[in-house]
Short mmCIF file of C-alpha atoms and ligand atoms in Angstrom, two decimals:
data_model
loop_
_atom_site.label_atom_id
_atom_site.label_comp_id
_atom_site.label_asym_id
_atom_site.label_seq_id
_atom_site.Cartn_x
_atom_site.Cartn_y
_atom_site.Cartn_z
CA UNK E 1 49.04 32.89 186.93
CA UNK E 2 52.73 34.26 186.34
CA UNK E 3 53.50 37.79 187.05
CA UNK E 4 56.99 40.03 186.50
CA UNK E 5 58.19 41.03 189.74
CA UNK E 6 60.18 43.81 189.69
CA UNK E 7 62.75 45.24 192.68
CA UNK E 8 63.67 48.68 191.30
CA UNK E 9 66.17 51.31 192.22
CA UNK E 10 69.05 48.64 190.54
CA UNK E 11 71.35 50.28 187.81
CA UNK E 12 71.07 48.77 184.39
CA UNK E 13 73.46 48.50 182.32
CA UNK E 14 75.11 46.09 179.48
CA UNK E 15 74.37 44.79 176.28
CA UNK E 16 71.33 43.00 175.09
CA UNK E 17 70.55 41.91 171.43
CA UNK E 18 66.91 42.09 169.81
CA UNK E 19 65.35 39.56 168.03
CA UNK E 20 63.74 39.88 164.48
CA UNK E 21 60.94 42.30 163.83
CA UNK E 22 57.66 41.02 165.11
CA UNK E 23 55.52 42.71 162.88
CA UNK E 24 57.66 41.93 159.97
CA UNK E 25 57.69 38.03 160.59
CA UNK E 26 54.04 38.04 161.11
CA UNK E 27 53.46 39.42 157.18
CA UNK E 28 56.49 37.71 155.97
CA UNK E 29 54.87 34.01 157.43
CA UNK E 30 51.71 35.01 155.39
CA UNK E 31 53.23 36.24 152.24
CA UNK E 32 54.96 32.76 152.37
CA UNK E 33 51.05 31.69 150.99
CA UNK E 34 52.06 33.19 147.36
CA UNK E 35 54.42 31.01 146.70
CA UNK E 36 53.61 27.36 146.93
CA UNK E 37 57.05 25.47 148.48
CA UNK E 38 59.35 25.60 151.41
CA UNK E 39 60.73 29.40 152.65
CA UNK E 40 63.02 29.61 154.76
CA UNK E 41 63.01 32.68 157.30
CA UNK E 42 65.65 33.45 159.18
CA UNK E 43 66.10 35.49 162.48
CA UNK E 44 62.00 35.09 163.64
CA UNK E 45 61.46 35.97 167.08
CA UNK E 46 60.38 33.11 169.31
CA UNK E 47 57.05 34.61 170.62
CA UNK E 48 53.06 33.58 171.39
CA UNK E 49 52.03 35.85 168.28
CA UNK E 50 54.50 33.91 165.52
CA UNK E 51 53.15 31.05 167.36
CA UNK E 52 49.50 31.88 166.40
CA UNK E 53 50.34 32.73 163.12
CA UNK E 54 51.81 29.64 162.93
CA UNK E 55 48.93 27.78 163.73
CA UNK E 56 46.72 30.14 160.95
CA UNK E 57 49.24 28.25 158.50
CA UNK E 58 48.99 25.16 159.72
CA UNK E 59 45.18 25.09 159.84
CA UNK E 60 45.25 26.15 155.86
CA UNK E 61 47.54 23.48 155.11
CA UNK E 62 50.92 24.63 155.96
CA UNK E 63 53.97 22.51 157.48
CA UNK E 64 56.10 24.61 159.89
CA UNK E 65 59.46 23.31 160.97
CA UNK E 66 61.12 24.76 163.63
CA UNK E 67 64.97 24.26 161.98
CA UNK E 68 67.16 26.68 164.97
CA UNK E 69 65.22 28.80 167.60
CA UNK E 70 64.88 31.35 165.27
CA UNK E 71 64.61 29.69 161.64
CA UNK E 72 61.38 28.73 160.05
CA UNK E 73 61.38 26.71 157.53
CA UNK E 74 57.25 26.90 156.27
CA UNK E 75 56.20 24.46 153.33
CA UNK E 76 53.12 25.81 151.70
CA UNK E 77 53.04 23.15 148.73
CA UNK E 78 49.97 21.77 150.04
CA UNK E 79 48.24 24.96 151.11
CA UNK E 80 44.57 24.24 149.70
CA UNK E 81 42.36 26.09 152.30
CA UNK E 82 41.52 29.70 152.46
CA UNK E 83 39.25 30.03 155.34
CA UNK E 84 41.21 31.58 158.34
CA UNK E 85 38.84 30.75 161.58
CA UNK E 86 37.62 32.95 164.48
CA UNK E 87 39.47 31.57 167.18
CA UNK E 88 42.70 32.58 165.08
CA UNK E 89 42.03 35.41 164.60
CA UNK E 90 40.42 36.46 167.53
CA UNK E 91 44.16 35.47 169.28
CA UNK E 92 45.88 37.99 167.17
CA UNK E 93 44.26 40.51 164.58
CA UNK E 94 47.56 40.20 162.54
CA UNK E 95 46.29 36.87 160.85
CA UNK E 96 44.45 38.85 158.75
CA UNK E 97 47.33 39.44 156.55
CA UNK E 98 46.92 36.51 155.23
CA UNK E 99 44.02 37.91 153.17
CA UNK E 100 45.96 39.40 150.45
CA UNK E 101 48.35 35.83 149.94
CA UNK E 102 45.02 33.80 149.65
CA UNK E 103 43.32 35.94 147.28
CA UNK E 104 46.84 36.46 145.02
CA UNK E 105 46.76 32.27 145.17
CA UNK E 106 43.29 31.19 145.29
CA UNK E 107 41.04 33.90 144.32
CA UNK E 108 39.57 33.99 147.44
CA UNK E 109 39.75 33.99 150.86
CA UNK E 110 37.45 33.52 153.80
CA UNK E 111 38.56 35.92 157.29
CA UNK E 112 37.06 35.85 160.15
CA UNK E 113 36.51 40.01 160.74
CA UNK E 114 38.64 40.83 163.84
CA UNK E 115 37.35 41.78 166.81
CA UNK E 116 39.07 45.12 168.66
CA UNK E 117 41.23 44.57 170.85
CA UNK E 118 42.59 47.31 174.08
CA UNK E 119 44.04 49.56 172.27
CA UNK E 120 41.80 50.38 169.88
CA UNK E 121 38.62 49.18 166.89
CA UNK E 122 40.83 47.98 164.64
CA UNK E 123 38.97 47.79 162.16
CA UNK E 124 39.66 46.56 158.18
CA UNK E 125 37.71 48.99 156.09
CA UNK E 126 40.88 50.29 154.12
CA UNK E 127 41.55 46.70 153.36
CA UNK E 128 38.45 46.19 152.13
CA UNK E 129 38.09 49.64 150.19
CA UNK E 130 41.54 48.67 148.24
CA UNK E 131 40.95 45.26 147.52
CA UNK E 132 37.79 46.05 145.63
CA UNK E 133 38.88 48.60 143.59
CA UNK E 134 41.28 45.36 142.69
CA UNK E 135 38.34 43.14 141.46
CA UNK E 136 37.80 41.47 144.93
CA UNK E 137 34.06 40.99 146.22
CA UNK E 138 33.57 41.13 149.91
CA UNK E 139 30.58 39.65 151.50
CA UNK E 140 29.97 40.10 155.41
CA UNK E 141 28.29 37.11 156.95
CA UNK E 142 28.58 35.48 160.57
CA UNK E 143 31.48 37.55 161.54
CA UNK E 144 33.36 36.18 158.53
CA UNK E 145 34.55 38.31 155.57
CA UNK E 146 34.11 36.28 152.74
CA UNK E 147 36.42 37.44 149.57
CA UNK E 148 36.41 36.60 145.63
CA UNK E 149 37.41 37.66 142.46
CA UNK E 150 34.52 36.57 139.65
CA UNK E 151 36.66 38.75 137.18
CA UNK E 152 39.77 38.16 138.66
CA UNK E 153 42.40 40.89 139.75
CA UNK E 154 43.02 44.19 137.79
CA UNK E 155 45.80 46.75 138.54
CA UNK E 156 44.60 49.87 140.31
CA UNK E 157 45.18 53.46 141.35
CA UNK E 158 44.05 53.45 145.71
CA UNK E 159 44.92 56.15 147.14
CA UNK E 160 45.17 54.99 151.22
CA UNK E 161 42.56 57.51 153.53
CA UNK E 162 44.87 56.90 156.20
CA UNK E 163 48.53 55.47 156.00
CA UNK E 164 47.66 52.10 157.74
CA UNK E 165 50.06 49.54 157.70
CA UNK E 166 48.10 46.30 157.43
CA UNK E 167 45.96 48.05 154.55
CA UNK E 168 49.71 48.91 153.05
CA UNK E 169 50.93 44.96 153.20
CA UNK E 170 47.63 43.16 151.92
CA UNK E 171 47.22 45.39 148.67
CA UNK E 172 51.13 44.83 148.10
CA UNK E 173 50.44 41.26 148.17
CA UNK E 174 46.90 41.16 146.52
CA UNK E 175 48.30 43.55 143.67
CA UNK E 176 51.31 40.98 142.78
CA UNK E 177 49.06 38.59 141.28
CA UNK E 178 46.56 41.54 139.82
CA UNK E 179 46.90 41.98 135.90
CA UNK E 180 48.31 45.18 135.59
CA UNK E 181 49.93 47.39 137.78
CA UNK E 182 48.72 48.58 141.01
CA UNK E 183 49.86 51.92 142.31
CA UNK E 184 49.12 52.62 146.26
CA UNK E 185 48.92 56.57 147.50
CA UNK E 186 49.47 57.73 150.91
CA UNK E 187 50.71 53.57 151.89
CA UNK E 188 52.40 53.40 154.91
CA UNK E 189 56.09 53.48 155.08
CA UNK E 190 57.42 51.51 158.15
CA UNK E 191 60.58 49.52 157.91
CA UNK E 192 59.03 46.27 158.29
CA UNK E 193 56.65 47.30 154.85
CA UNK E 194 60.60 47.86 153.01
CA UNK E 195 61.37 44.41 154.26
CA UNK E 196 57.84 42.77 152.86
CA UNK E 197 57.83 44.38 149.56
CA UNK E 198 62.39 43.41 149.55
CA UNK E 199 60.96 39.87 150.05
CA UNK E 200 58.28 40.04 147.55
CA UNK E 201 61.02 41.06 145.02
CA UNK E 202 63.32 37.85 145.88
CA UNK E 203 60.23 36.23 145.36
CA UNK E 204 59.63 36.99 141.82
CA UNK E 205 57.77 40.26 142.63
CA UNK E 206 57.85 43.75 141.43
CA UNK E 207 57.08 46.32 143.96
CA UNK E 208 59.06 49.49 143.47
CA UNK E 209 58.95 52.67 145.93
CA UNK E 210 58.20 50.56 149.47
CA UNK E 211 59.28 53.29 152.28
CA UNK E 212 57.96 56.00 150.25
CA UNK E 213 54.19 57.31 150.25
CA UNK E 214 53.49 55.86 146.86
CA UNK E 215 54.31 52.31 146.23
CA UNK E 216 54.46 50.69 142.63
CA UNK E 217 53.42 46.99 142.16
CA UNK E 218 53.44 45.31 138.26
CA UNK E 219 51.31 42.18 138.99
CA UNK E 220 53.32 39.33 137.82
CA UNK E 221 50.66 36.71 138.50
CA UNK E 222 51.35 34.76 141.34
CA UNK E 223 52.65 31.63 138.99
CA UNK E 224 55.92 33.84 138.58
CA UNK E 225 56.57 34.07 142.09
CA UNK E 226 58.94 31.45 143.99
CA UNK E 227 59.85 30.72 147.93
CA UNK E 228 63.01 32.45 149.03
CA UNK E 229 65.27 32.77 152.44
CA UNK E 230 64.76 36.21 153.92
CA UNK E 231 65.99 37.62 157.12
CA UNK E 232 63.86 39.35 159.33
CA UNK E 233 65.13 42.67 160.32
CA UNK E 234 65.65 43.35 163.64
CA UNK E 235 63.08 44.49 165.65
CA UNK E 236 63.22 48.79 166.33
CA UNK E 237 60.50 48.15 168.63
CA UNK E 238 61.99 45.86 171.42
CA UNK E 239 65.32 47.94 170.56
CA UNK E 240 63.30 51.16 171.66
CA UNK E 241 61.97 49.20 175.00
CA UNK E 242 65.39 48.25 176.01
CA UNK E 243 66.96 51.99 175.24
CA UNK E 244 63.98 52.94 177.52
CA UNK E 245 64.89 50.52 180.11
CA UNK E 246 68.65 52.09 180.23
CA UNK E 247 67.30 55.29 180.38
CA UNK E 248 64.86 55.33 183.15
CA UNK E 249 67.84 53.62 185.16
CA UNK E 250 70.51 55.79 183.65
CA UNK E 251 72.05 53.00 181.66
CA UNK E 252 74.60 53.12 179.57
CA UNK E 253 72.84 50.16 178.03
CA UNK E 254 73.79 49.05 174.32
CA UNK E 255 70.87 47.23 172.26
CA UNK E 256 72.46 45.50 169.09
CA UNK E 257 70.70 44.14 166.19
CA UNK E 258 69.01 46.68 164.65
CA UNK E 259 69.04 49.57 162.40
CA UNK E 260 68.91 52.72 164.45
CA UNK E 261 68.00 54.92 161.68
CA UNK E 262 64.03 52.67 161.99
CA UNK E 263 64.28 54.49 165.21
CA UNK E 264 65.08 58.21 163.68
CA UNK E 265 62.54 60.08 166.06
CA UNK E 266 62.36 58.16 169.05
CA UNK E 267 66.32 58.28 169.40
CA UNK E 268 65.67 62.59 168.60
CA UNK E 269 63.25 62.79 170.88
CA UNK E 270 65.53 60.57 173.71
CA UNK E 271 68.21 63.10 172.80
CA UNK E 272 65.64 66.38 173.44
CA UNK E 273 65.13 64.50 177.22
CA UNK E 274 68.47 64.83 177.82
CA UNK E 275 68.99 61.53 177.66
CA UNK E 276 72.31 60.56 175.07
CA UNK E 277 72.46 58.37 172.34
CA UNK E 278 75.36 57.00 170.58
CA UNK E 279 74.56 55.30 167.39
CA UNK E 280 76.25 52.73 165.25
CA UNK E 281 75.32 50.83 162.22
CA UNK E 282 73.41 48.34 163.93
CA UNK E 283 73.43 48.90 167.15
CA UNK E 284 72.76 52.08 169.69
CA UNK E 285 73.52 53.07 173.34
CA UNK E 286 71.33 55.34 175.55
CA UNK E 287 72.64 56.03 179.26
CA UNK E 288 71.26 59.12 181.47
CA UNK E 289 73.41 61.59 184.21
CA UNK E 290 71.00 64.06 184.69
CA UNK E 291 67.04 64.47 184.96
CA UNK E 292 64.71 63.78 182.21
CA UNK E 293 63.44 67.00 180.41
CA UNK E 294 59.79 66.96 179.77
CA UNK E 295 59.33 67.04 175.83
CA UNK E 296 55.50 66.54 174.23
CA UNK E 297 55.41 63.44 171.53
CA UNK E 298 52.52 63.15 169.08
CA UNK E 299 52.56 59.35 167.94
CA UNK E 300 52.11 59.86 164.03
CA UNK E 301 52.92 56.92 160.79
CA UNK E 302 56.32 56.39 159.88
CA UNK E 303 58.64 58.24 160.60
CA UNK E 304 56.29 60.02 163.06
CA UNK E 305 56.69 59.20 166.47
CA UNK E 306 55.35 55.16 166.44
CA UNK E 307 53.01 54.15 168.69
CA UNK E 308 53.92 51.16 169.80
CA UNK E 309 57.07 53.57 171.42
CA UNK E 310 54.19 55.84 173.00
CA UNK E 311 53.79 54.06 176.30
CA UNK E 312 57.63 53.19 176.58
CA UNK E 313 58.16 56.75 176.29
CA UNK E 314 55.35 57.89 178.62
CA UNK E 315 57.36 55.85 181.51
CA UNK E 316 60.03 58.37 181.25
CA UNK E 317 58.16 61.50 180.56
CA UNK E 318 56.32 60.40 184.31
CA UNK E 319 59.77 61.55 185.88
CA UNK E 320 60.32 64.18 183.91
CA UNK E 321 61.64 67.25 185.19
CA UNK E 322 57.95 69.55 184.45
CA UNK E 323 54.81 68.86 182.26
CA UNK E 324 54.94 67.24 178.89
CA UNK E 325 52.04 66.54 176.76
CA UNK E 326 51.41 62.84 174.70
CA UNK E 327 49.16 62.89 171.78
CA UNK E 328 48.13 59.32 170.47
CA UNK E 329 46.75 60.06 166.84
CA UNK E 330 46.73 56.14 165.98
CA UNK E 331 44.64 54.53 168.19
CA UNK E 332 41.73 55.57 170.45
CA UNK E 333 42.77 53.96 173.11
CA UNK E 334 45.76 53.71 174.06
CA UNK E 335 46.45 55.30 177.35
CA UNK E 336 45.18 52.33 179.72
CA UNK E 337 48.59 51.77 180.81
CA UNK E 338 48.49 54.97 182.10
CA UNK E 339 45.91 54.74 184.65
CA UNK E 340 48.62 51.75 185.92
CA UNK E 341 51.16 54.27 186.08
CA UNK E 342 49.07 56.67 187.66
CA UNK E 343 49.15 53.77 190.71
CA UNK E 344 52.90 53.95 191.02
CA UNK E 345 52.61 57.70 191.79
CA UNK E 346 52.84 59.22 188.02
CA UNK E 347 50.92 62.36 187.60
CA UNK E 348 48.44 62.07 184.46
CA UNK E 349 45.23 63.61 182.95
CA UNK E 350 43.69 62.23 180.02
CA UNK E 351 42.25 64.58 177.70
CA UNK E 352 40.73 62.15 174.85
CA UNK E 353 43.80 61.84 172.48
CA UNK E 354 46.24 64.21 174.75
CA UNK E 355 47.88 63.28 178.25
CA UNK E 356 48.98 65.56 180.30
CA UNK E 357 51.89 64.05 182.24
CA UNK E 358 53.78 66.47 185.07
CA UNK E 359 57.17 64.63 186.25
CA UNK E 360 57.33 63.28 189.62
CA UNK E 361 60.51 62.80 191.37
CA UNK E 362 60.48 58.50 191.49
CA UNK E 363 57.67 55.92 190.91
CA UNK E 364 56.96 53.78 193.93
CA UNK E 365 56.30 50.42 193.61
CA UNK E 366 53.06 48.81 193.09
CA UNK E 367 50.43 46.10 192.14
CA UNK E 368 49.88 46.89 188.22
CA UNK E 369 48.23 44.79 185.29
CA UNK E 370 49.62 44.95 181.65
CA UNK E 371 46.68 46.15 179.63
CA UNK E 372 48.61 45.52 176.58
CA UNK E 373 51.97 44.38 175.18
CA UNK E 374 53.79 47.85 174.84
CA UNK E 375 51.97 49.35 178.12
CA UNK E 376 53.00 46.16 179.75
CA UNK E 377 56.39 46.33 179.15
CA UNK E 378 56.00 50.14 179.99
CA UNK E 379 55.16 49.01 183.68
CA UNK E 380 57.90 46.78 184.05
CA UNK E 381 60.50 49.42 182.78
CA UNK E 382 58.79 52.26 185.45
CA UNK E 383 59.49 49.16 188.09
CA UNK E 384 63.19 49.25 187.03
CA UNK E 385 62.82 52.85 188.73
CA UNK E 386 60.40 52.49 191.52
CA UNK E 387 61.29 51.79 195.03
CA UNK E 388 60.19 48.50 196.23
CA UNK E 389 58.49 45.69 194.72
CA UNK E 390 56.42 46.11 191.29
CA UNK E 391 54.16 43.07 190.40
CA UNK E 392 52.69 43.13 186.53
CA UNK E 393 49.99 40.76 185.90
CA UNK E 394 48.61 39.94 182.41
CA UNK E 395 52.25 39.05 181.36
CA UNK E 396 50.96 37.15 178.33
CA UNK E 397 50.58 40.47 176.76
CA UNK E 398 54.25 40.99 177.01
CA UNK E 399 54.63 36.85 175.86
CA UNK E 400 53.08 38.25 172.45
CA UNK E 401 55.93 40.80 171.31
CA UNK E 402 58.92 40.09 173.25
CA UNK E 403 61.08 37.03 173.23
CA UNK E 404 62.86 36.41 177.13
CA UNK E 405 61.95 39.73 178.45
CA UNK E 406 62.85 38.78 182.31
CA UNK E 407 66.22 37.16 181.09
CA UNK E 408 66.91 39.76 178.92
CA UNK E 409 66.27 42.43 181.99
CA UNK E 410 68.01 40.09 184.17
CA UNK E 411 71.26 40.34 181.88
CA UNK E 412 71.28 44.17 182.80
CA UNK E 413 71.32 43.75 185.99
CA UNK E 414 68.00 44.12 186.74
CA UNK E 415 66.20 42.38 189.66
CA UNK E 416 63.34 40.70 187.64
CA UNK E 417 61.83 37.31 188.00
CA UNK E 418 58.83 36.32 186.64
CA UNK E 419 56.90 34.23 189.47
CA UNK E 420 53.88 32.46 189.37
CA UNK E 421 51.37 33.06 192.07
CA UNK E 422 48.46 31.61 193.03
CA UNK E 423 45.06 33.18 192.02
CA UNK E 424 42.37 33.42 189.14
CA UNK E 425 43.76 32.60 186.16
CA UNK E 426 44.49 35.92 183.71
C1 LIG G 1 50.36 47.51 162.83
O1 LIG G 1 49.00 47.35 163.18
C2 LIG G 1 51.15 46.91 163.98
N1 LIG G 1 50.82 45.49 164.14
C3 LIG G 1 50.84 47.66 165.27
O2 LIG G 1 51.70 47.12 166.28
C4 LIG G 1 51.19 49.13 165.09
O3 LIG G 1 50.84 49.83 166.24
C5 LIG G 1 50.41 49.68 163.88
O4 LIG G 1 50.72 48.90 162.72
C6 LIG G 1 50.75 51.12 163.59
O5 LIG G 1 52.12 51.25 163.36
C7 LIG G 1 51.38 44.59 163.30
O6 LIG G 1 52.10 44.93 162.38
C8 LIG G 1 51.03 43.16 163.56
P1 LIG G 1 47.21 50.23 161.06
P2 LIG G 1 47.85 47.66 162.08
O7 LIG G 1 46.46 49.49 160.00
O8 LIG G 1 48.29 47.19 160.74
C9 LIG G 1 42.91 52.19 161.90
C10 LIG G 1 52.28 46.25 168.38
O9 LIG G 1 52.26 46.73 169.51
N2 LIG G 1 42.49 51.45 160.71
O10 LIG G 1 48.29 51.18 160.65
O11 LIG G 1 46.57 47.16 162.63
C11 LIG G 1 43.17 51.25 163.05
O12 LIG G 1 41.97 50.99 163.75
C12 LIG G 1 51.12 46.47 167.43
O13 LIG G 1 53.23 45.59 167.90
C13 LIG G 1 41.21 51.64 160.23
O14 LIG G 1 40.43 52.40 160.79
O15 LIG G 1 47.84 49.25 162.11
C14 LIG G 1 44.16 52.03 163.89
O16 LIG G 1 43.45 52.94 164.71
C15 LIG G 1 50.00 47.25 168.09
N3 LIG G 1 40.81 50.94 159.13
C16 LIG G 1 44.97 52.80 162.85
O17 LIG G 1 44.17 52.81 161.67
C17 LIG G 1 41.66 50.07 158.48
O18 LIG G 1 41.25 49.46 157.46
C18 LIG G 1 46.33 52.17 162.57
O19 LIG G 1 46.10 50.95 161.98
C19 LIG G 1 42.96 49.88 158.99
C20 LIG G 1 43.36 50.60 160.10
#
């Protein structure tokens, strides 16, 4: 079993440079469906979760060739399947994006319904709620969600309960190939929905008002639509980690290769800890002097506070300099990292969505497990601080979202290995 090993107390600083958006390639890979022939995408980071998507492809027919270590080049001519299997995506509940690419090119699709995972249910029922005011038919049978469209796709008006991203991306992609024109209220507006609906556009598409709460789509029919090369943006995510990591450590470190204004809050609410930011087009530095000032976050849909910075942040609100409080509105469950923290000395009460976190002076190293990728790589970036050794088990949550994250530590001067030890296997 490998584990990160982490000696803390080492200053970090230097430049690192993010891959491409993870939960952009993973959409981008399935819109790829819609338009039989080879796309190109450029800038996809090299980790287990593009790996499984991968596979999803590849099981409906797909060739994937890996042209530079972070080009794919995906040929879909021959995609003739629609069923996406269990075991897929049991691995990763992203795979069912490919829903809305097989039912714009086949009609139908057949998903197996995705389990929850750590953080939360998960569950699809704004998918399914959208798609059939399009036309589609769901059936629920053996775990698997079986889709079709007897009367094929019609434009509609869905107005989005919640502003969930995965709900957001399959009606974009559904509502290309509808017959009329789709409008979707209340859709989520993360950067990595812009860069979906900017590909759908090369592609033949036309989606008009991605970013903003109501998106536009004027079905085309998915016969108009043709592969493309699209970049991946970079990845605001891992940029946010690695800002974290300087941070906690007092930095200065500089993370290059993405857009800092995807990071608008976080970097506000970095700035309100006393922590400074300098920003540049694509590229942003973070270092610390002085303590951490305790500020309350309340993770919210873009551009709220994002989640997947919540445990990241919590790391440095545990040596804060008095009591903040961190409200997780998107998941229901996504303070398990914390009760790892809690091990290397932070001081935390759970109140069902609200965490009460009063500062302690240093963590001190321990034995933790990653519970899931971001509270994983939250635990290694509270061993960049602790004294002595910090061992984080469960690594491959990390492997999921973040491309070299020892060697990228390890180029900041951190002293990080990851080691394998002997023992039950994860
Ligand atoms: C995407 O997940 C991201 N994953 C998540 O990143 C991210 O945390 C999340 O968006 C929010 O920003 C990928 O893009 C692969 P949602 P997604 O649909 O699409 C509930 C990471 O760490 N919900 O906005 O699943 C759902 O249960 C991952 O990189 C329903 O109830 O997020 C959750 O509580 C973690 N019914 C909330 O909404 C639905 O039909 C947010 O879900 C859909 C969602």
């Amino acid at each position: 079993m490998d584990v990160i090993r982490v000696v803390g107390g080492r200053p970090i600083s230097g430049e690192v440079t993010v891959e491409g958006a993870k939960n952009s390639a993973l959409k981008l890979m399935a819109a790829s469906i819609m338009a039989p022939g080879v796309t190109t995408l450029q800038n996809v980071p090299n980790i287990a979760d593009v790996h499984v998507m991968g596979k999803v492809l590849k099981r409906l027919g797909a060739k994937i060739k890996v042209a530079s270590a972070h080009e794919l080049v995906i040929d879909t001519s021959n995609v003739s399947k629609w069923e996406t299997p269990y075991d897929l995506v049991a691995q990763m509940r992203a795979s069912t994006a490919v829903l809305g690419p097989l039912i714009a090119r086949f009609g139908r699709a057949v998903v197996a319904m995705p389990g929850g995972c750590n953080i939360g249910a998960r569950k699809i029922d704004m998918h399914i709620l959208g798609l059939e005011a399009l036309g589609v038919h769901f059936e629920i049978d053996h775990g698997n969600i079986h889709a079709s469209t007897p009367d094929g796709l019609h434009g509609a008006e869905v107005a989005l309960e919640f502003a969930s991203v995965g709900a957001t991306e399959n009606l974009m992609m559904a509502s290309v190939a509808a017959d009329g024109t789709t409008v979707i209220d209340n859709a989520a507006r993360e950067p990595e929905i812009v860069d979906l609906a900017n590909m759908l556009n090369e592609m033949g598409a036309k989606v008009r008002g991605a970013g903003s709460p109501r998106i536009e789509i004027e079905g085309v029919g998915v016969d108009a639509l043709h592969p493309v090369e699209h970049r991946v943006i970079g990845d605001r995510i891992e940029a946010g980690t690695f800002l974290a990591a300087g941070a906690i450590c007092g930095g200065p470190v500089t993370v290059r290769g993405f857009d800092p204004e995807h990071l608008g809050l976080v970097l506000k609410k970095m700035e309100a800890m006393d922590i400074s930011i300098e920003r540049g087009d694509d590229w942003c530095t973070a270092r610390r002097d002085g303590p951490i000032r305790s500020v309350d976050i309340q993770t919210l849909p873009y551009p709220g506070f994002p989640t997947d910075m919540q445990a990241q942040t919590f790391s440095l609100l545990g040596l804060g300099d008095g009591t903040a409080i961190v409200t997780e509105n998107i998941f229901e469950n996504r303070f398990m990292f914390a009760s790892e923290l809690v091990r290397m000395g932070a001081q935390v009460t759970i109140e069902g969505h609200h965490a009460i976190v009063r500062g302690v002076p240093h963590y001190s190293g321990a034995e933790v497990r990653s519970t899931d990728l971001r509270g994983g790589a939250a635990l290694v970036i509270a061993g960049l601080e602790a004294d002595g050794y910090t061992t984080v088990s469960n690594i491959h949550h990390i492997d999921r979202g973040y491309e070299r994250f020892v060697e990228k530590l390890q180029g900041l001067g951190a002293d990080v290995a990851r080691v394998t030890v002997e023992g039950t296997e994860e």
